[in-house]
Amino acid sequence: MIKTVKDIELKGKRIIMRVDFNVPMKDGVVQDDTRIQAALPTIKYILEQSPRSLVLMSHLGDPAKDVKKAKEKAEKAGKTFTAADEEAFINGKNRMKPVAEYLAKLLGKPVVFANSCFGQKAAVDALSAGGVMMLENTRFHAEETAKDIEVQKKLAKELASYGDVFVNDAFGTAHRAHASTATIADFMKVKVGGFLMEKEVKYLEPMVTNPPKPMVAIIGGAKVSSKIAVLESLLKNASALIIGGGMAYTFLKAQGHTIGKSLVEDDFIDTAKSLLKAADAKGVKIILPVDHLGAAEFSPDAKAVSIDGIDIPSELMGMDVGPKTLAIYKDTILNAKSIVWNGPVGVFEFEAFAKGTGEVAHLVAEATGKGAVSVVGGGDSVAAVNKFNLASKMSHVSTGGGASLEFLEGKTLPGIAVLETK
């Protein structure tokens, strides 16, 4: 288990803390503060321990990529994207200053904003006792994400000079080997996790190593290719694997079923066959849709057509699971002692095809109420749980999409590997 802020002395110490404040922004205004709220328990705990100072750092979007997309969009519209346009765009989307101001209101105390990650040691030293500083977007510096570790070290060493203790509470970026998430630890004697990081590890780790049995994994989403590793990892401990969403049709085709115009990855048919064979050898039940809701086209206005069977007619595409499939889901999920859910089982963004994913969310919540441990990870499944107002009914809803997926794949996450253990 990782060491946390509760395991060390913080009084009088300078703390440099990585948070995940990569929040949605519009015109310089925070649109959703979920990630900021998730870091507050650790921030408040640190401040209660009378530290010398607390310096916060985070990325916000990917400025270079964001600007490139904005330029391309402008060019397509026949407009010129000027330097002033770029500055305005970055101010509205990538600057940390509005986030610092938002945090100050939540904390009820000033948060000093530093307009760069470099050259801030004097400003840190000038903070009043217990003062808080927020650094500018770490990704404004090429060193943050540089492939060359020696280049990364230039920023990492500078960031390390602002603190005596490194605290990483940014689970959402723990899978990134960046200057502010992992390389900084090379220059710090004390490096521990925050409460959010601790909670993520506490709930995700057992699902990979030794979950309460029977364990059911619900894996959805569009593509098999993005979920192969997690399917292989969860096969080791799962009693049943529910495979839904667009990826289910590749598996159905691998079994010889007709899938009409449904999404399919023909290059992964053999992979699907191998996974089905491996599951059979381990005695893991693979649950694929036995009926569907289909449509003639992929559109929010498409008319839903019931398909009472596994095979999908040539003129239709699968968009959601049908009632027979949901009955199987119910029996499987309500008998589970632990549940991992990553990815929707239908096109839940379209109201006509949201029933399957909504039903899964309610079933997982019901199973949790009966004592099962449930972990929801991945951007789309988290969005689904929030859409149906069931986040509070789950044991744990992960804050990191890519990070939780890689953790469930059994990978070592750089931002966690650098922390001290108990």
Short mmCIF file of C-alpha atoms in Angstrom, two decimals:
data_model
loop_
_atom_site.label_atom_id
_atom_site.label_comp_id
_atom_site.label_asym_id
_atom_site.label_seq_id
_atom_site.Cartn_x
_atom_site.Cartn_y
_atom_site.Cartn_z
CA MET A 1 0.00 0.00 0.00
CA ILE A 2 1.27 3.49 -0.77
CA LYS A 3 2.21 5.92 1.98
CA THR A 4 -0.03 8.96 2.23
CA VAL A 5 0.06 12.43 3.77
CA LYS A 6 -1.19 10.88 7.02
CA ASP A 7 1.97 8.78 7.34
CA ILE A 8 4.43 11.70 7.43
CA GLU A 9 5.14 14.94 9.29
CA LEU A 10 3.88 17.99 7.39
CA LYS A 11 4.25 20.75 9.98
CA GLY A 12 6.62 23.47 8.79
CA LYS A 13 7.31 21.60 5.53
CA ARG A 14 7.07 22.97 1.99
CA ILE A 15 4.66 20.77 0.05
CA ILE A 16 4.66 20.46 -3.76
CA MET A 17 1.49 18.64 -4.81
CA ARG A 18 0.38 17.28 -8.18
CA VAL A 19 -3.38 17.58 -8.60
CA ASP A 20 -5.61 16.74 -11.56
CA PHE A 21 -7.35 20.03 -12.24
CA ASN A 22 -7.83 19.20 -15.91
CA VAL A 23 -11.39 20.50 -15.76
CA PRO A 24 -13.72 21.58 -18.59
CA MET A 25 -13.37 25.30 -19.25
CA LYS A 26 -15.41 27.73 -21.36
CA ASP A 27 -14.46 31.38 -21.78
CA GLY A 28 -12.20 31.17 -18.74
CA VAL A 29 -14.92 29.70 -16.49
CA VAL A 30 -14.81 26.27 -14.79
CA GLN A 31 -17.72 24.20 -16.15
CA ASP A 32 -17.43 21.13 -13.91
CA ASP A 33 -15.48 21.11 -10.62
CA THR A 34 -15.65 17.35 -9.92
CA ARG A 35 -11.86 16.93 -10.10
CA ILE A 36 -11.22 19.99 -7.94
CA GLN A 37 -13.68 18.72 -5.32
CA ALA A 38 -11.95 15.31 -5.38
CA ALA A 39 -8.63 16.89 -4.34
CA LEU A 40 -10.07 19.10 -1.58
CA PRO A 41 -9.86 16.53 1.27
CA THR A 42 -6.09 16.18 0.77
CA ILE A 43 -5.53 19.92 0.30
CA LYS A 44 -7.52 20.76 3.44
CA TYR A 45 -5.77 18.06 5.48
CA ILE A 46 -2.34 19.40 4.46
CA LEU A 47 -3.31 22.97 5.38
CA GLU A 48 -4.62 21.78 8.77
CA GLN A 49 -1.15 20.40 9.57
CA SER A 50 0.44 23.90 9.48
CA PRO A 51 2.83 23.43 6.55
CA ARG A 52 5.30 26.16 5.57
CA SER A 53 3.66 26.34 2.13
CA LEU A 54 1.60 24.36 -0.39
CA VAL A 55 2.36 24.63 -4.11
CA LEU A 56 -0.15 23.02 -6.49
CA MET A 57 0.58 21.99 -10.08
CA SER A 58 -1.61 20.54 -12.82
CA HIS A 59 -2.01 20.39 -16.57
CA LEU A 60 -5.15 21.74 -18.23
CA GLY A 61 -5.93 20.28 -21.63
CA ASP A 62 -3.12 19.93 -24.13
CA PRO A 63 -2.39 23.52 -25.25
CA ALA A 64 -0.37 22.62 -28.36
CA LYS A 65 -2.99 20.14 -29.61
CA ASP A 66 -5.89 22.38 -28.62
CA VAL A 67 -4.46 25.33 -30.56
CA LYS A 68 -3.75 23.13 -33.58
CA LYS A 69 -7.38 21.93 -33.63
CA ALA A 70 -8.68 25.48 -33.25
CA LYS A 71 -6.50 26.62 -36.16
CA GLU A 72 -7.71 23.76 -38.36
CA LYS A 73 -11.33 24.54 -37.46
CA ALA A 74 -10.82 28.21 -38.35
CA GLU A 75 -9.14 27.34 -41.65
CA LYS A 76 -12.01 25.01 -42.59
CA ALA A 77 -14.39 27.88 -41.97
CA GLY A 78 -12.23 30.09 -44.20
CA LYS A 79 -11.03 32.26 -41.31
CA THR A 80 -7.53 33.40 -40.31
CA PHE A 81 -6.36 32.27 -36.86
CA THR A 82 -4.21 35.15 -35.60
CA ALA A 83 -1.79 35.38 -32.68
CA ALA A 84 -4.48 37.34 -30.82
CA ASP A 85 -6.97 34.51 -31.52
CA GLU A 86 -4.47 32.00 -30.12
CA GLU A 87 -3.95 34.06 -26.96
CA ALA A 88 -7.70 34.44 -26.44
CA PHE A 89 -8.23 30.73 -27.05
CA ILE A 90 -5.56 29.72 -24.52
CA ASN A 91 -6.93 32.20 -21.96
CA GLY A 92 -10.36 30.64 -22.32
CA LYS A 93 -9.28 27.01 -22.27
CA ASN A 94 -5.78 26.39 -20.91
CA ARG A 95 -4.83 28.99 -18.30
CA MET A 96 -4.73 27.88 -14.67
CA LYS A 97 -5.44 31.37 -13.27
CA PRO A 98 -9.28 30.98 -13.32
CA VAL A 99 -8.85 27.59 -11.63
CA ALA A 100 -6.68 29.16 -8.92
CA GLU A 101 -9.37 31.82 -8.35
CA TYR A 102 -12.07 29.13 -8.21
CA LEU A 103 -10.05 27.12 -5.68
CA ALA A 104 -9.51 30.22 -3.53
CA LYS A 105 -13.28 30.58 -3.18
CA LEU A 106 -13.65 26.93 -2.19
CA LEU A 107 -10.86 27.18 0.40
CA GLY A 108 -11.89 30.60 1.68
CA LYS A 109 -8.29 31.79 1.48
CA PRO A 110 -6.01 33.36 -1.16
CA VAL A 111 -4.32 31.20 -3.77
CA VAL A 112 -1.32 32.97 -5.28
CA PHE A 113 -1.03 32.38 -9.03
CA ALA A 114 2.38 31.91 -10.67
CA ASN A 115 2.41 32.47 -14.43
CA SER A 116 5.12 29.86 -15.07
CA CYS A 117 6.43 26.62 -13.60
CA PHE A 118 9.99 27.93 -13.85
CA GLY A 119 11.64 30.62 -11.72
CA GLN A 120 9.19 30.56 -8.81
CA LYS A 121 11.47 29.69 -5.87
CA ALA A 122 11.65 33.26 -4.57
CA ALA A 123 7.85 33.58 -4.84
CA VAL A 124 7.38 30.29 -2.97
CA ASP A 125 9.77 31.44 -0.22
CA ALA A 126 7.83 34.72 0.01
CA LEU A 127 4.51 32.96 0.72
CA SER A 128 3.14 33.61 4.19
CA ALA A 129 3.07 30.62 6.55
CA GLY A 130 0.54 28.13 5.24
CA GLY A 131 0.24 30.03 1.97
CA VAL A 132 -1.04 28.35 -1.18
CA MET A 133 0.28 28.82 -4.72
CA MET A 134 -0.98 27.48 -8.03
CA LEU A 135 1.51 27.14 -10.87
CA GLU A 136 0.61 27.79 -14.50
CA ASN A 137 -0.35 24.84 -16.73
CA THR A 138 2.55 22.35 -16.66
CA ARG A 139 1.98 21.56 -20.33
CA PHE A 140 2.90 25.09 -21.36
CA HIS A 141 6.43 23.72 -20.98
CA ALA A 142 7.67 21.18 -23.54
CA GLU A 143 9.78 19.60 -20.78
CA GLU A 144 6.65 18.27 -19.04
CA THR A 145 5.87 15.66 -21.71
CA ALA A 146 9.29 15.35 -23.39
CA LYS A 147 10.23 11.83 -24.47
CA ASP A 148 13.86 12.56 -23.53
CA ILE A 149 14.10 12.04 -19.76
CA GLU A 150 17.05 14.44 -19.51
CA VAL A 151 14.87 17.20 -20.96
CA GLN A 152 12.07 16.29 -18.52
CA LYS A 153 14.50 16.51 -15.62
CA LYS A 154 15.02 20.24 -16.21
CA LEU A 155 11.42 20.93 -15.24
CA ALA A 156 11.24 18.16 -12.65
CA LYS A 157 14.27 19.50 -10.80
CA GLU A 158 12.84 23.03 -10.82
CA LEU A 159 9.49 21.83 -9.46
CA ALA A 160 11.25 19.78 -6.77
CA SER A 161 13.04 22.93 -5.55
CA TYR A 162 9.65 24.31 -4.44
CA GLY A 163 9.03 21.61 -1.85
CA ASP A 164 10.44 19.29 0.82
CA VAL A 165 7.61 16.79 0.27
CA PHE A 166 6.05 15.60 -3.02
CA VAL A 167 2.38 14.64 -2.79
CA ASN A 168 0.72 13.03 -5.80
CA ASP A 169 -3.06 13.09 -5.68
CA ALA A 170 -3.55 13.17 -9.46
CA PHE A 171 -4.72 9.63 -10.21
CA GLY A 172 -6.08 10.78 -13.57
CA THR A 173 -2.50 11.36 -14.79
CA ALA A 174 -0.80 8.55 -12.86
CA HIS A 175 -0.36 6.57 -16.08
CA ARG A 176 1.73 9.40 -17.56
CA ALA A 177 5.51 9.39 -17.02
CA HIS A 178 5.73 13.19 -17.07
CA ALA A 179 7.96 15.66 -15.25
CA SER A 180 5.28 16.70 -12.71
CA THR A 181 3.77 13.24 -12.19
CA ALA A 182 6.78 10.94 -11.88
CA THR A 183 10.20 12.39 -12.78
CA ILE A 184 9.97 15.00 -9.99
CA ALA A 185 10.24 12.12 -7.49
CA ASP A 186 13.88 11.59 -8.59
CA PHE A 187 14.70 14.85 -6.84
CA MET A 188 12.55 14.44 -3.71
CA LYS A 189 13.39 12.55 -0.52
CA VAL A 190 9.78 12.27 0.63
CA LYS A 191 7.05 11.31 -1.86
CA VAL A 192 3.59 10.14 -0.84
CA GLY A 193 0.05 9.92 -2.14
CA GLY A 194 -3.01 11.97 -1.29
CA PHE A 195 -6.36 10.58 -0.16
CA LEU A 196 -7.76 10.36 -3.69
CA MET A 197 -4.76 8.36 -4.89
CA GLU A 198 -5.08 6.11 -1.83
CA LYS A 199 -8.79 5.49 -2.51
CA GLU A 200 -8.21 4.67 -6.18
CA VAL A 201 -5.52 2.12 -5.34
CA LYS A 202 -7.58 0.67 -2.47
CA TYR A 203 -10.53 -0.13 -4.76
CA LEU A 204 -8.82 -0.91 -8.07
CA GLU A 205 -5.93 -3.09 -6.87
CA PRO A 206 -8.08 -5.92 -5.40
CA MET A 207 -10.04 -6.15 -8.66
CA VAL A 208 -6.82 -7.09 -10.44
CA THR A 209 -5.25 -9.21 -7.70
CA ASN A 210 -7.86 -10.85 -5.46
CA PRO A 211 -11.47 -9.60 -5.74
CA PRO A 212 -14.35 -10.97 -3.64
CA LYS A 213 -15.88 -13.87 -5.64
CA PRO A 214 -17.93 -14.20 -7.73
CA MET A 215 -16.51 -11.24 -9.64
CA VAL A 216 -18.32 -9.86 -12.68
CA ALA A 217 -16.59 -7.59 -15.18
CA ILE A 218 -18.79 -5.48 -17.46
CA ILE A 219 -16.70 -4.26 -20.38
CA GLY A 220 -18.28 -2.11 -23.06
CA GLY A 221 -17.36 0.64 -25.45
CA ALA A 222 -16.82 0.83 -29.16
CA LYS A 223 -13.69 -1.17 -29.90
CA VAL A 224 -12.18 -4.50 -28.93
CA SER A 225 -8.73 -3.12 -29.82
CA SER A 226 -8.80 -0.65 -26.91
CA LYS A 227 -9.99 -3.25 -24.38
CA ILE A 228 -7.97 -6.39 -25.21
CA ALA A 229 -5.49 -5.95 -22.35
CA VAL A 230 -8.19 -5.28 -19.76
CA LEU A 231 -10.23 -8.29 -20.92
CA GLU A 232 -7.16 -10.53 -20.67
CA SER A 233 -6.29 -9.15 -17.23
CA LEU A 234 -9.80 -9.54 -15.78
CA LEU A 235 -10.15 -13.06 -17.17
CA LYS A 236 -7.75 -14.20 -14.43
CA ASN A 237 -10.21 -13.45 -11.63
CA ALA A 238 -13.66 -13.00 -13.17
CA SER A 239 -16.48 -15.50 -12.86
CA ALA A 240 -18.30 -13.80 -15.74
CA LEU A 241 -17.41 -11.23 -18.39
CA ILE A 242 -20.26 -9.17 -19.81
CA ILE A 243 -19.15 -7.80 -23.18
CA GLY A 244 -21.37 -5.04 -24.55
CA GLY A 245 -21.32 -1.95 -26.71
CA GLY A 246 -19.85 -1.84 -30.19
CA MET A 247 -17.14 -4.35 -29.29
CA ALA A 248 -19.76 -7.08 -28.75
CA TYR A 249 -20.44 -7.29 -32.50
CA THR A 250 -16.84 -8.29 -33.26
CA PHE A 251 -17.27 -11.16 -30.78
CA LEU A 252 -20.64 -12.15 -32.26
CA LYS A 253 -19.13 -12.19 -35.76
CA ALA A 254 -16.28 -14.33 -34.40
CA GLN A 255 -18.94 -16.81 -33.25
CA GLY A 256 -20.42 -16.91 -36.76
CA HIS A 257 -23.43 -14.67 -36.20
CA THR A 258 -24.65 -12.05 -38.67
CA ILE A 259 -24.24 -8.50 -37.39
CA GLY A 260 -25.76 -6.43 -40.24
CA LYS A 261 -24.23 -2.94 -40.47
CA SER A 262 -22.99 -3.00 -36.86
CA LEU A 263 -19.59 -1.68 -35.85
CA VAL A 264 -16.96 -4.38 -36.30
CA GLU A 265 -13.17 -4.71 -36.21
CA ASP A 266 -12.44 -7.44 -38.73
CA ASP A 267 -8.73 -7.32 -37.87
CA PHE A 268 -9.62 -8.46 -34.35
CA ILE A 269 -11.89 -11.40 -35.16
CA ASP A 270 -9.07 -13.85 -34.39
CA THR A 271 -8.31 -11.99 -31.16
CA ALA A 272 -11.94 -12.31 -30.15
CA LYS A 273 -11.86 -16.04 -30.93
CA SER A 274 -8.73 -16.44 -28.77
CA LEU A 275 -10.33 -14.61 -25.85
CA LEU A 276 -13.47 -16.75 -26.11
CA LYS A 277 -11.30 -19.88 -26.14
CA ALA A 278 -9.24 -18.67 -23.14
CA ALA A 279 -12.42 -17.89 -21.19
CA ASP A 280 -13.81 -21.33 -21.94
CA ALA A 281 -10.58 -22.97 -20.73
CA LYS A 282 -10.74 -21.00 -17.45
CA GLY A 283 -14.44 -21.64 -16.93
CA VAL A 284 -15.27 -17.94 -17.21
CA LYS A 285 -18.74 -17.26 -18.57
CA ILE A 286 -18.73 -14.81 -21.48
CA ILE A 287 -22.05 -12.98 -21.81
CA LEU A 288 -22.79 -11.46 -25.21
CA PRO A 289 -26.09 -9.92 -26.38
CA VAL A 290 -28.80 -12.43 -27.28
CA ASP A 291 -31.18 -9.75 -28.59
CA HIS A 292 -30.80 -6.13 -29.63
CA LEU A 293 -32.22 -2.72 -30.30
CA GLY A 294 -31.12 -1.79 -33.80
CA ALA A 295 -31.40 1.08 -36.22
CA ALA A 296 -30.96 1.70 -39.94
CA GLU A 297 -28.49 4.51 -39.28
CA PHE A 298 -26.22 5.86 -36.53
CA SER A 299 -28.19 8.93 -35.52
CA PRO A 300 -29.85 10.34 -32.39
CA ASP A 301 -33.05 10.56 -34.42
CA ALA A 302 -32.87 6.98 -35.69
CA LYS A 303 -35.94 4.83 -35.07
CA ALA A 304 -35.26 1.99 -32.62
CA VAL A 305 -36.06 -1.47 -34.04
CA SER A 306 -36.40 -4.52 -31.75
CA ILE A 307 -34.38 -7.54 -32.90
CA ASP A 308 -35.63 -10.64 -31.08
CA GLY A 309 -32.58 -12.84 -31.59
CA ILE A 310 -28.79 -12.88 -31.77
CA ASP A 311 -28.50 -12.34 -35.52
CA ILE A 312 -28.92 -8.80 -36.84
CA PRO A 313 -30.58 -8.25 -40.28
CA SER A 314 -28.36 -6.87 -43.03
CA GLU A 315 -30.13 -3.48 -43.19
CA LEU A 316 -29.73 -2.76 -39.43
CA MET A 317 -26.94 -2.03 -36.97
CA GLY A 318 -26.90 -2.95 -33.29
CA MET A 319 -27.28 0.10 -31.02
CA ASP A 320 -28.27 -1.37 -27.63
CA VAL A 321 -29.08 -4.64 -25.92
CA GLY A 322 -32.59 -6.06 -25.76
CA PRO A 323 -34.79 -7.29 -22.86
CA LYS A 324 -33.60 -10.93 -22.98
CA THR A 325 -30.00 -9.77 -22.64
CA LEU A 326 -30.93 -7.49 -19.75
CA ALA A 327 -32.56 -10.44 -17.97
CA ILE A 328 -29.25 -12.34 -18.19
CA TYR A 329 -27.38 -9.24 -16.96
CA LYS A 330 -29.73 -8.99 -13.98
CA ASP A 331 -29.20 -12.58 -12.88
CA THR A 332 -25.40 -12.26 -13.26
CA ILE A 333 -24.89 -8.83 -11.67
CA LEU A 334 -27.19 -9.33 -8.68
CA ASN A 335 -25.33 -12.52 -7.72
CA ALA A 336 -21.90 -10.87 -7.82
CA LYS A 337 -19.77 -10.05 -4.78
CA SER A 338 -17.55 -7.66 -6.76
CA ILE A 339 -18.16 -5.77 -10.00
CA VAL A 340 -15.90 -3.83 -12.35
CA TRP A 341 -17.64 -1.72 -14.97
CA ASN A 342 -15.76 -0.07 -17.80
CA GLY A 343 -17.70 1.12 -20.82
CA PRO A 344 -21.40 1.44 -21.81
CA VAL A 345 -23.35 -1.47 -23.35
CA GLY A 346 -25.15 0.68 -25.92
CA VAL A 347 -25.13 4.12 -27.53
CA PHE A 348 -26.35 5.72 -24.29
CA GLU A 349 -25.75 9.25 -25.62
CA PHE A 350 -28.81 8.72 -27.84
CA GLU A 351 -31.96 8.62 -25.70
CA ALA A 352 -33.59 5.85 -27.75
CA PHE A 353 -30.61 3.56 -27.07
CA ALA A 354 -29.79 4.44 -23.46
CA LYS A 355 -31.98 1.82 -21.74
CA GLY A 356 -29.36 -0.96 -21.63
CA THR A 357 -26.66 1.17 -20.04
CA GLY A 358 -29.20 2.74 -17.67
CA GLU A 359 -30.36 -0.71 -16.58
CA VAL A 360 -26.76 -1.84 -16.00
CA ALA A 361 -26.18 1.25 -13.83
CA HIS A 362 -29.27 0.48 -11.74
CA LEU A 363 -28.34 -3.21 -11.41
CA VAL A 364 -24.78 -2.39 -10.27
CA ALA A 365 -26.24 0.09 -7.75
CA GLU A 366 -28.68 -2.56 -6.49
CA ALA A 367 -25.93 -5.17 -6.15
CA THR A 368 -23.81 -2.64 -4.25
CA GLY A 369 -26.73 -2.02 -1.90
CA LYS A 370 -26.79 -5.78 -1.22
CA GLY A 371 -23.11 -5.76 -0.22
CA ALA A 372 -21.15 -6.15 -3.47
CA VAL A 373 -18.05 -4.01 -4.04
CA SER A 374 -18.47 -2.01 -7.25
CA VAL A 375 -15.82 -0.06 -9.12
CA VAL A 376 -16.76 2.11 -12.10
CA GLY A 377 -13.86 3.25 -14.27
CA GLY A 378 -13.50 4.89 -17.64
CA GLY A 379 -14.86 8.18 -18.93
CA ASP A 380 -18.00 6.86 -20.64
CA SER A 381 -19.15 4.59 -17.83
CA VAL A 382 -18.56 7.39 -15.31
CA ALA A 383 -20.59 9.71 -17.57
CA ALA A 384 -23.35 7.08 -17.68
CA VAL A 385 -23.44 6.69 -13.89
CA ASN A 386 -23.64 10.46 -13.53
CA LYS A 387 -26.35 10.69 -16.21
CA PHE A 388 -28.55 8.31 -14.22
CA ASN A 389 -27.64 9.99 -10.88
CA LEU A 390 -26.25 6.78 -9.41
CA ALA A 391 -22.62 7.70 -8.61
CA SER A 392 -23.34 7.80 -4.87
CA LYS A 393 -24.75 4.25 -5.03
CA MET A 394 -21.43 2.76 -6.25
CA SER A 395 -18.56 1.73 -3.96
CA HIS A 396 -16.11 3.73 -6.04
CA VAL A 397 -16.28 5.84 -9.19
CA SER A 398 -12.77 6.33 -10.56
CA THR A 399 -11.57 9.82 -11.47
CA GLY A 400 -9.15 8.55 -14.11
CA GLY A 401 -10.32 7.16 -17.44
CA GLY A 402 -7.02 6.11 -19.04
CA ALA A 403 -5.38 5.56 -15.65
CA SER A 404 -8.10 3.25 -14.36
CA LEU A 405 -8.09 1.30 -17.62
CA GLU A 406 -4.32 0.78 -17.47
CA PHE A 407 -4.54 -0.15 -13.78
CA LEU A 408 -7.18 -2.79 -14.61
CA GLU A 409 -4.90 -4.04 -17.38
CA GLY A 410 -2.42 -4.86 -14.63
CA LYS A 411 0.10 -2.22 -15.69
CA THR A 412 2.37 -0.37 -13.26
CA LEU A 413 1.43 3.31 -13.31
CA PRO A 414 4.48 5.63 -13.20
CA GLY A 415 2.80 8.21 -10.93
CA ILE A 416 2.11 5.52 -8.33
CA ALA A 417 5.32 3.52 -8.74
CA VAL A 418 7.43 6.51 -7.57
CA LEU A 419 5.57 6.83 -4.24
CA GLU A 420 6.83 5.34 -0.99
CA THR A 421 5.09 2.21 0.29
CA LYS A 422 4.18 1.07 3.79
#
